[in-house]
Amino acid sequence: MLEQMTGQARFSDGMLPLSNRSALFRLLLNQATRAEQAGDPARALVLDDRMTIVAPTHAHGWWERARLQLVAGDVGSARNSLSAMLEISRDDDLRLQVSAALDALPRPTPS
């Protein structure tokens, strides 16, 4: 596809181009990974929130957000994040994985 658009398969430095959105997503992902490795899951969750704002169609941001919400004990928010993944994904395997994760979450207790 790149070759069709630009006439070359790679740029002169050998790198494929990233859109601004994709580059920002990758930067946020790197920061979130470092924050979690440093023992700061709250900071990682803030960065995951930003990823879902910047690139709402990237399922990875939603998945990481749901995972950290579960770590924090916020099952309702994790359920919402996983549900958002179902809204954006058309990949059948991913949808099955997300549905299984949703089914495994504890059900909310009626008030």
mmCIF file of N, CA and C in Angstrom:
data_model
loop_
_atom_site.group_PDB
_atom_site.id
_atom_site.type_symbol
_atom_site.label_atom_id
_atom_site.label_comp_id
_atom_site.label_asym_id
_atom_site.label_seq_id
_atom_site.Cartn_x
_atom_site.Cartn_y
_atom_site.Cartn_z
ATOM 1 N N MET A 1 0.831 -1.184 0.000
ATOM 2 C CA MET A 1 0.000 0.000 0.000
ATOM 3 C C MET A 1 0.882 1.257 0.000
ATOM 4 N N LEU A 2 1.914 1.255 0.839
ATOM 5 C CA LEU A 2 2.817 2.398 0.885
ATOM 6 C C LEU A 2 3.474 2.615 -0.471
ATOM 7 N N GLU A 3 3.877 1.517 -1.096
ATOM 8 C CA GLU A 3 4.521 1.622 -2.398
ATOM 9 C C GLU A 3 3.573 2.209 -3.433
ATOM 10 N N GLN A 4 2.304 1.830 -3.388
ATOM 11 C CA GLN A 4 1.321 2.370 -4.322
ATOM 12 C C GLN A 4 1.114 3.866 -4.112
ATOM 13 N N MET A 5 1.147 4.305 -2.867
ATOM 14 C CA MET A 5 0.895 5.716 -2.561
ATOM 15 C C MET A 5 2.105 6.600 -2.822
ATOM 16 N N THR A 6 3.306 6.090 -2.512
ATOM 17 C CA THR A 6 4.491 6.945 -2.571
ATOM 18 C C THR A 6 5.478 6.545 -3.650
ATOM 19 N N GLY A 7 5.283 5.372 -4.234
ATOM 20 C CA GLY A 7 6.232 4.892 -5.226
ATOM 21 C C GLY A 7 7.424 4.191 -4.621
ATOM 22 N N GLN A 8 7.453 4.052 -3.304
ATOM 23 C CA GLN A 8 8.546 3.336 -2.646
ATOM 24 C C GLN A 8 7.983 2.539 -1.477
ATOM 25 N N ALA A 9 8.568 1.400 -1.234
ATOM 26 C CA ALA A 9 8.087 0.527 -0.165
ATOM 27 C C ALA A 9 8.513 1.036 1.210
ATOM 28 N N ARG A 10 9.639 1.720 1.269
ATOM 29 C CA ARG A 10 10.131 2.286 2.530
ATOM 30 C C ARG A 10 10.715 3.664 2.244
ATOM 31 N N PHE A 11 10.771 4.480 3.263
ATOM 32 C CA PHE A 11 11.426 5.762 3.121
ATOM 33 C C PHE A 11 12.926 5.550 3.121
ATOM 34 N N SER A 12 13.676 6.559 2.780
ATOM 35 C CA SER A 12 15.125 6.421 2.613
ATOM 36 C C SER A 12 15.821 5.925 3.873
ATOM 37 N N ASP A 13 15.275 6.219 5.050
ATOM 38 C CA ASP A 13 15.920 5.747 6.278
ATOM 39 C C ASP A 13 15.468 4.334 6.661
ATOM 40 N N GLY A 14 14.646 3.717 5.804
ATOM 41 C CA GLY A 14 14.206 2.354 6.045
ATOM 42 C C GLY A 14 13.014 2.237 6.977
ATOM 43 N N MET A 15 12.527 3.334 7.482
ATOM 44 C CA MET A 15 11.423 3.313 8.427
ATOM 45 C C MET A 15 10.094 3.521 7.702
ATOM 46 N N LEU A 16 9.066 2.893 8.218
ATOM 47 C CA LEU A 16 7.720 3.131 7.715
ATOM 48 C C LEU A 16 7.162 4.364 8.412
ATOM 49 N N PRO A 17 6.364 5.147 7.715
ATOM 50 C CA PRO A 17 5.817 6.354 8.349
ATOM 51 C C PRO A 17 4.708 6.010 9.335
ATOM 52 N N LEU A 18 4.581 6.799 10.400
ATOM 53 C CA LEU A 18 3.494 6.684 11.351
ATOM 54 C C LEU A 18 2.674 7.953 11.275
ATOM 55 N N SER A 19 1.371 7.813 11.409
ATOM 56 C CA SER A 19 0.538 9.009 11.510
ATOM 57 C C SER A 19 0.821 9.656 12.859
ATOM 58 N N ASN A 20 0.453 10.915 12.988
ATOM 59 C CA ASN A 20 0.630 11.600 14.276
ATOM 60 C C ASN A 20 -0.111 10.870 15.384
ATOM 61 N N ARG A 21 -1.319 10.407 15.079
ATOM 62 C CA ARG A 21 -2.133 9.689 16.067
ATOM 63 C C ARG A 21 -1.430 8.402 16.496
ATOM 64 N N SER A 22 -0.898 7.649 15.535
ATOM 65 C CA SER A 22 -0.208 6.399 15.862
ATOM 66 C C SER A 22 1.064 6.659 16.654
ATOM 67 N N ALA A 23 1.783 7.706 16.296
ATOM 68 C CA ALA A 23 3.009 8.046 17.028
ATOM 69 C C ALA A 23 2.678 8.432 18.473
ATOM 70 N N LEU A 24 1.635 9.236 18.669
ATOM 71 C CA LEU A 24 1.244 9.626 20.015
ATOM 72 C C LEU A 24 0.779 8.413 20.814
ATOM 73 N N PHE A 25 0.030 7.522 20.169
ATOM 74 C CA PHE A 25 -0.406 6.304 20.837
ATOM 75 C C PHE A 25 0.792 5.495 21.311
ATOM 76 N N ARG A 26 1.787 5.328 20.453
ATOM 77 C CA ARG A 26 2.987 4.559 20.818
ATOM 78 C C ARG A 26 3.741 5.217 21.970
ATOM 79 N N LEU A 27 3.843 6.548 21.941
ATOM 80 C CA LEU A 27 4.513 7.250 23.041
ATOM 81 C C LEU A 27 3.771 7.041 24.360
ATOM 82 N N LEU A 28 2.448 7.157 24.318
ATOM 83 C CA LEU A 28 1.652 6.945 25.528
ATOM 84 C C LEU A 28 1.777 5.503 26.017
ATOM 85 N N LEU A 29 1.772 4.559 25.084
ATOM 86 C CA LEU A 29 1.924 3.152 25.443
ATOM 87 C C LEU A 29 3.270 2.910 26.127
ATOM 88 N N ASN A 30 4.327 3.497 25.583
ATOM 89 C CA ASN A 30 5.655 3.355 26.196
ATOM 90 C C ASN A 30 5.673 3.949 27.601
ATOM 91 N N GLN A 31 5.068 5.118 27.768
ATOM 92 C CA GLN A 31 5.037 5.744 29.091
ATOM 93 C C GLN A 31 4.225 4.910 30.072
ATOM 94 N N ALA A 32 3.095 4.368 29.626
ATOM 95 C CA ALA A 32 2.251 3.545 30.496
ATOM 96 C C ALA A 32 2.998 2.280 30.917
ATOM 97 N N THR A 33 3.705 1.686 29.997
ATOM 98 C CA THR A 33 4.490 0.486 30.307
ATOM 99 C C THR A 33 5.552 0.802 31.347
ATOM 100 N N ARG A 34 6.251 1.914 31.157
ATOM 101 C CA ARG A 34 7.288 2.303 32.125
ATOM 102 C C ARG A 34 6.679 2.616 33.493
ATOM 103 N N ALA A 35 5.534 3.284 33.507
ATOM 104 C CA ALA A 35 4.884 3.614 34.783
ATOM 105 C C ALA A 35 4.503 2.341 35.535
ATOM 106 N N GLU A 36 3.955 1.374 34.819
ATOM 107 C CA GLU A 36 3.571 0.134 35.486
ATOM 108 C C GLU A 36 4.799 -0.635 35.976
ATOM 109 N N GLN A 37 5.857 -0.660 35.169
ATOM 110 C CA GLN A 37 7.095 -1.332 35.587
ATOM 111 C C GLN A 37 7.706 -0.660 36.813
ATOM 112 N N ALA A 38 7.475 0.641 36.949
ATOM 113 C CA ALA A 38 7.995 1.384 38.097
ATOM 114 C C ALA A 38 7.084 1.268 39.317
ATOM 115 N N GLY A 39 6.009 0.486 39.202
ATOM 116 C CA GLY A 39 5.120 0.294 40.340
ATOM 117 C C GLY A 39 4.090 1.379 40.511
ATOM 118 N N ASP A 40 3.741 2.062 39.433
ATOM 119 C CA ASP A 40 2.758 3.149 39.505
ATOM 120 C C ASP A 40 1.579 2.848 38.574
ATOM 121 N N PRO A 41 0.724 1.875 38.965
ATOM 122 C CA PRO A 41 -0.399 1.529 38.086
ATOM 123 C C PRO A 41 -1.411 2.662 37.930
ATOM 124 N N ALA A 42 -1.513 3.555 38.913
ATOM 125 C CA ALA A 42 -2.446 4.686 38.786
ATOM 126 C C ALA A 42 -2.012 5.603 37.638
ATOM 127 N N ARG A 43 -0.714 5.856 37.545
ATOM 128 C CA ARG A 43 -0.193 6.681 36.434
ATOM 129 C C ARG A 43 -0.389 5.950 35.104
ATOM 130 N N ALA A 44 -0.151 4.646 35.092
ATOM 131 C CA ALA A 44 -0.344 3.866 33.872
ATOM 132 C C ALA A 44 -1.802 3.937 33.420
ATOM 133 N N LEU A 45 -2.728 3.906 34.366
ATOM 134 C CA LEU A 45 -4.150 3.984 34.019
ATOM 135 C C LEU A 45 -4.498 5.342 33.427
ATOM 136 N N VAL A 46 -3.932 6.407 33.966
ATOM 137 C CA VAL A 46 -4.147 7.741 33.397
ATOM 138 C C VAL A 46 -3.670 7.771 31.939
ATOM 139 N N LEU A 47 -2.521 7.181 31.689
ATOM 140 C CA LEU A 47 -1.978 7.151 30.328
ATOM 141 C C LEU A 47 -2.827 6.262 29.417
ATOM 142 N N ASP A 48 -3.328 5.148 29.946
ATOM 143 C CA ASP A 48 -4.229 4.303 29.159
ATOM 144 C C ASP A 48 -5.517 5.047 28.818
ATOM 145 N N ASP A 49 -6.030 5.827 29.761
ATOM 146 C CA ASP A 49 -7.206 6.662 29.475
ATOM 147 C C ASP A 49 -6.923 7.590 28.302
ATOM 148 N N ARG A 50 -5.754 8.205 28.320
ATOM 149 C CA ARG A 50 -5.375 9.113 27.229
ATOM 150 C C ARG A 50 -5.279 8.375 25.899
ATOM 151 N N MET A 51 -4.753 7.139 25.935
ATOM 152 C CA MET A 51 -4.658 6.352 24.701
ATOM 153 C C MET A 51 -6.034 6.139 24.090
ATOM 154 N N THR A 52 -7.034 5.869 24.927
ATOM 155 C CA THR A 52 -8.371 5.619 24.391
ATOM 156 C C THR A 52 -9.015 6.896 23.870
ATOM 157 N N ILE A 53 -8.569 8.028 24.345
ATOM 158 C CA ILE A 53 -9.069 9.304 23.823
ATOM 159 C C ILE A 53 -8.401 9.632 22.494
ATOM 160 N N VAL A 54 -7.088 9.455 22.442
ATOM 161 C CA VAL A 54 -6.308 9.779 21.251
ATOM 162 C C VAL A 54 -6.609 8.815 20.105
ATOM 163 N N ALA A 55 -6.733 7.544 20.444
ATOM 164 C CA ALA A 55 -6.923 6.515 19.409
ATOM 165 C C ALA A 55 -8.009 5.535 19.855
ATOM 166 N N PRO A 56 -9.260 5.965 19.816
ATOM 167 C CA PRO A 56 -10.338 5.117 20.341
ATOM 168 C C PRO A 56 -10.559 3.822 19.569
ATOM 169 N N THR A 57 -10.018 3.713 18.379
ATOM 170 C CA THR A 57 -10.200 2.476 17.609
ATOM 171 C C THR A 57 -9.069 1.477 17.823
ATOM 172 N N HIS A 58 -8.088 1.813 18.651
ATOM 173 C CA HIS A 58 -7.004 0.886 18.987
ATOM 174 C C HIS A 58 -7.449 0.037 20.186
ATOM 175 N N ALA A 59 -7.732 -1.210 19.946
ATOM 176 C CA ALA A 59 -8.244 -2.088 20.997
ATOM 177 C C ALA A 59 -7.264 -2.258 22.148
ATOM 178 N N HIS A 60 -5.969 -2.196 21.869
ATOM 179 C CA HIS A 60 -4.973 -2.426 22.917
ATOM 180 C C HIS A 60 -5.122 -1.430 24.072
ATOM 181 N N GLY A 61 -5.398 -0.185 23.757
ATOM 182 C CA GLY A 61 -5.583 0.819 24.804
ATOM 183 C C GLY A 61 -6.754 0.481 25.711
ATOM 184 N N TRP A 62 -7.847 0.030 25.111
ATOM 185 C CA TRP A 62 -9.026 -0.352 25.900
ATOM 186 C C TRP A 62 -8.738 -1.570 26.766
ATOM 187 N N TRP A 63 -8.017 -2.541 26.191
ATOM 188 C CA TRP A 63 -7.703 -3.761 26.939
ATOM 189 C C TRP A 63 -6.835 -3.443 28.155
ATOM 190 N N GLU A 64 -5.795 -2.634 27.941
ATOM 191 C CA GLU A 64 -4.909 -2.268 29.054
ATOM 192 C C GLU A 64 -5.660 -1.451 30.095
ATOM 193 N N ARG A 65 -6.516 -0.583 29.633
ATOM 194 C CA ARG A 65 -7.318 0.221 30.558
ATOM 195 C C ARG A 65 -8.190 -0.695 31.426
ATOM 196 N N ALA A 66 -8.877 -1.668 30.804
ATOM 197 C CA ALA A 66 -9.730 -2.601 31.547
ATOM 198 C C ALA A 66 -8.898 -3.418 32.532
ATOM 199 N N ARG A 67 -7.740 -3.874 32.107
ATOM 200 C CA ARG A 67 -6.880 -4.672 32.979
ATOM 201 C C ARG A 67 -6.477 -3.887 34.222
ATOM 202 N N LEU A 68 -6.061 -2.639 34.035
ATOM 203 C CA LEU A 68 -5.646 -1.831 35.182
ATOM 204 C C LEU A 68 -6.835 -1.419 36.051
ATOM 205 N N GLN A 69 -7.987 -1.252 35.446
ATOM 206 C CA GLN A 69 -9.179 -0.968 36.244
ATOM 207 C C GLN A 69 -9.510 -2.153 37.144
ATOM 208 N N LEU A 70 -9.315 -3.364 36.614
ATOM 209 C CA LEU A 70 -9.531 -4.553 37.440
ATOM 210 C C LEU A 70 -8.509 -4.635 38.566
ATOM 211 N N VAL A 71 -7.255 -4.301 38.258
ATOM 212 C CA VAL A 71 -6.214 -4.286 39.292
ATOM 213 C C VAL A 71 -6.601 -3.323 40.415
ATOM 214 N N ALA A 72 -7.218 -2.205 40.040
ATOM 215 C CA ALA A 72 -7.636 -1.207 41.025
ATOM 216 C C ALA A 72 -8.946 -1.589 41.716
ATOM 217 N N GLY A 73 -9.567 -2.695 41.286
ATOM 218 C CA GLY A 73 -10.814 -3.132 41.905
ATOM 219 C C GLY A 73 -12.055 -2.458 41.350
ATOM 220 N N ASP A 74 -11.929 -1.761 40.247
ATOM 221 C CA ASP A 74 -13.054 -1.042 39.647
ATOM 222 C C ASP A 74 -13.678 -1.893 38.530
ATOM 223 N N VAL A 75 -14.465 -2.887 38.936
ATOM 224 C CA VAL A 75 -15.047 -3.844 37.992
ATOM 225 C C VAL A 75 -16.008 -3.159 37.030
ATOM 226 N N GLY A 76 -16.786 -2.208 37.515
ATOM 227 C CA GLY A 76 -17.745 -1.510 36.651
ATOM 228 C C GLY A 76 -17.063 -0.768 35.520
ATOM 229 N N SER A 77 -15.980 -0.076 35.824
ATOM 230 C CA SER A 77 -15.241 0.644 34.777
ATOM 231 C C SER A 77 -14.580 -0.331 33.815
ATOM 232 N N ALA A 78 -14.060 -1.435 34.340
ATOM 233 C CA ALA A 78 -13.452 -2.452 33.474
ATOM 234 C C ALA A 78 -14.499 -3.018 32.526
ATOM 235 N N ARG A 79 -15.686 -3.265 33.035
ATOM 236 C CA ARG A 79 -16.788 -3.750 32.199
ATOM 237 C C ARG A 79 -17.092 -2.740 31.084
ATOM 238 N N ASN A 80 -17.101 -1.457 31.415
ATOM 239 C CA ASN A 80 -17.354 -0.417 30.410
ATOM 240 C C ASN A 80 -16.254 -0.386 29.354
ATOM 241 N N SER A 81 -15.003 -0.529 29.774
ATOM 242 C CA SER A 81 -13.886 -0.520 28.824
ATOM 243 C C SER A 81 -13.962 -1.719 27.887
ATOM 244 N N LEU A 82 -14.261 -2.889 28.435
ATOM 245 C CA LEU A 82 -14.383 -4.078 27.596
ATOM 246 C C LEU A 82 -15.571 -3.962 26.638
ATOM 247 N N SER A 83 -16.645 -3.378 27.117
ATOM 248 C CA SER A 83 -17.812 -3.157 26.246
ATOM 249 C C SER A 83 -17.471 -2.210 25.109
ATOM 250 N N ALA A 84 -16.653 -1.203 25.397
ATOM 251 C CA ALA A 84 -16.207 -0.277 24.344
ATOM 252 C C ALA A 84 -15.396 -1.024 23.296
ATOM 253 N N MET A 85 -14.587 -1.997 23.746
ATOM 254 C CA MET A 85 -13.820 -2.804 22.793
ATOM 255 C C MET A 85 -14.744 -3.554 21.846
ATOM 256 N N LEU A 86 -15.836 -4.076 22.375
ATOM 257 C CA LEU A 86 -16.793 -4.783 21.514
ATOM 258 C C LEU A 86 -17.395 -3.844 20.479
ATOM 259 N N GLU A 87 -17.561 -2.593 20.853
ATOM 260 C CA GLU A 87 -18.125 -1.609 19.927
ATOM 261 C C GLU A 87 -17.187 -1.286 18.773
ATOM 262 N N ILE A 88 -15.884 -1.284 19.038
ATOM 263 C CA ILE A 88 -14.934 -0.850 18.001
ATOM 264 C C ILE A 88 -14.331 -1.982 17.199
ATOM 265 N N SER A 89 -14.383 -3.209 17.720
ATOM 266 C CA SER A 89 -13.701 -4.315 17.060
ATOM 267 C C SER A 89 -14.638 -5.093 16.145
ATOM 268 N N ARG A 90 -14.114 -5.438 14.992
ATOM 269 C CA ARG A 90 -14.829 -6.313 14.059
ATOM 270 C C ARG A 90 -14.115 -7.656 13.919
ATOM 271 N N ASP A 91 -12.994 -7.824 14.655
ATOM 272 C CA ASP A 91 -12.227 -9.060 14.628
ATOM 273 C C ASP A 91 -12.939 -10.103 15.488
ATOM 274 N N ASP A 92 -13.369 -11.195 14.860
ATOM 275 C CA ASP A 92 -14.161 -12.205 15.564
ATOM 276 C C ASP A 92 -13.414 -12.830 16.733
ATOM 277 N N ASP A 93 -12.126 -13.126 16.566
ATOM 278 C CA ASP A 93 -11.351 -13.728 17.650
ATOM 279 C C ASP A 93 -11.228 -12.785 18.837
ATOM 280 N N LEU A 94 -10.972 -11.517 18.551
ATOM 281 C CA LEU A 94 -10.866 -10.533 19.631
ATOM 282 C C LEU A 94 -12.211 -10.367 20.332
ATOM 283 N N ARG A 95 -13.276 -10.343 19.568
ATOM 284 C CA ARG A 95 -14.616 -10.210 20.158
ATOM 285 C C ARG A 95 -14.924 -11.398 21.087
ATOM 286 N N LEU A 96 -14.511 -12.593 20.692
ATOM 287 C CA LEU A 96 -14.708 -13.774 21.549
ATOM 288 C C LEU A 96 -13.900 -13.643 22.841
ATOM 289 N N GLN A 97 -12.660 -13.159 22.729
ATOM 290 C CA GLN A 97 -11.802 -12.975 23.900
ATOM 291 C C GLN A 97 -12.410 -11.945 24.853
ATOM 292 N N VAL A 98 -12.897 -10.850 24.294
ATOM 293 C CA VAL A 98 -13.482 -9.795 25.126
ATOM 294 C C VAL A 98 -14.780 -10.285 25.765
ATOM 295 N N SER A 99 -15.592 -10.991 25.003
ATOM 296 C CA SER A 99 -16.844 -11.531 25.556
ATOM 297 C C SER A 99 -16.564 -12.498 26.705
ATOM 298 N N ALA A 100 -15.532 -13.331 26.547
ATOM 299 C CA ALA A 100 -15.162 -14.262 27.616
ATOM 300 C C ALA A 100 -14.693 -13.492 28.850
ATOM 301 N N ALA A 101 -13.927 -12.435 28.639
ATOM 302 C CA ALA A 101 -13.467 -11.618 29.770
ATOM 303 C C ALA A 101 -14.648 -10.963 30.479
ATOM 304 N N LEU A 102 -15.599 -10.470 29.702
ATOM 305 C CA LEU A 102 -16.792 -9.864 30.303
ATOM 306 C C LEU A 102 -17.582 -10.897 31.104
ATOM 307 N N ASP A 103 -17.738 -12.086 30.550
ATOM 308 C CA ASP A 103 -18.480 -13.144 31.241
ATOM 309 C C ASP A 103 -17.792 -13.560 32.534
ATOM 310 N N ALA A 104 -16.474 -13.446 32.587
ATOM 311 C CA ALA A 104 -15.716 -13.853 33.775
ATOM 312 C C ALA A 104 -15.771 -12.822 34.901
ATOM 313 N N LEU A 105 -16.185 -11.603 34.573
ATOM 314 C CA LEU A 105 -16.257 -10.562 35.611
ATOM 315 C C LEU A 105 -17.420 -10.837 36.556
ATOM 316 N N PRO A 106 -17.245 -10.482 37.827
ATOM 317 C CA PRO A 106 -18.351 -10.639 38.750
ATOM 318 C C PRO A 106 -19.545 -9.773 38.329
ATOM 319 N N ARG A 107 -20.716 -10.308 38.495
ATOM 320 C CA ARG A 107 -21.942 -9.563 38.156
ATOM 321 C C ARG A 107 -22.196 -8.502 39.213
ATOM 322 N N PRO A 108 -22.706 -7.330 38.778
ATOM 323 C CA PRO A 108 -23.045 -6.305 39.771
ATOM 324 C C PRO A 108 -24.204 -6.782 40.652
ATOM 325 N N THR A 109 -24.130 -6.423 41.899
ATOM 326 C CA THR A 109 -25.205 -6.794 42.818
ATOM 327 C C THR A 109 -26.339 -5.785 42.706
ATOM 328 N N PRO A 110 -27.573 -6.250 42.653
ATOM 329 C CA PRO A 110 -28.696 -5.317 42.556
ATOM 330 C C PRO A 110 -28.804 -4.455 43.812
ATOM 331 N N SER A 111 -29.231 -3.225 43.633
ATOM 332 C CA SER A 111 -29.345 -2.298 44.763
ATOM 333 C C SER A 111 -30.632 -2.501 45.499
#
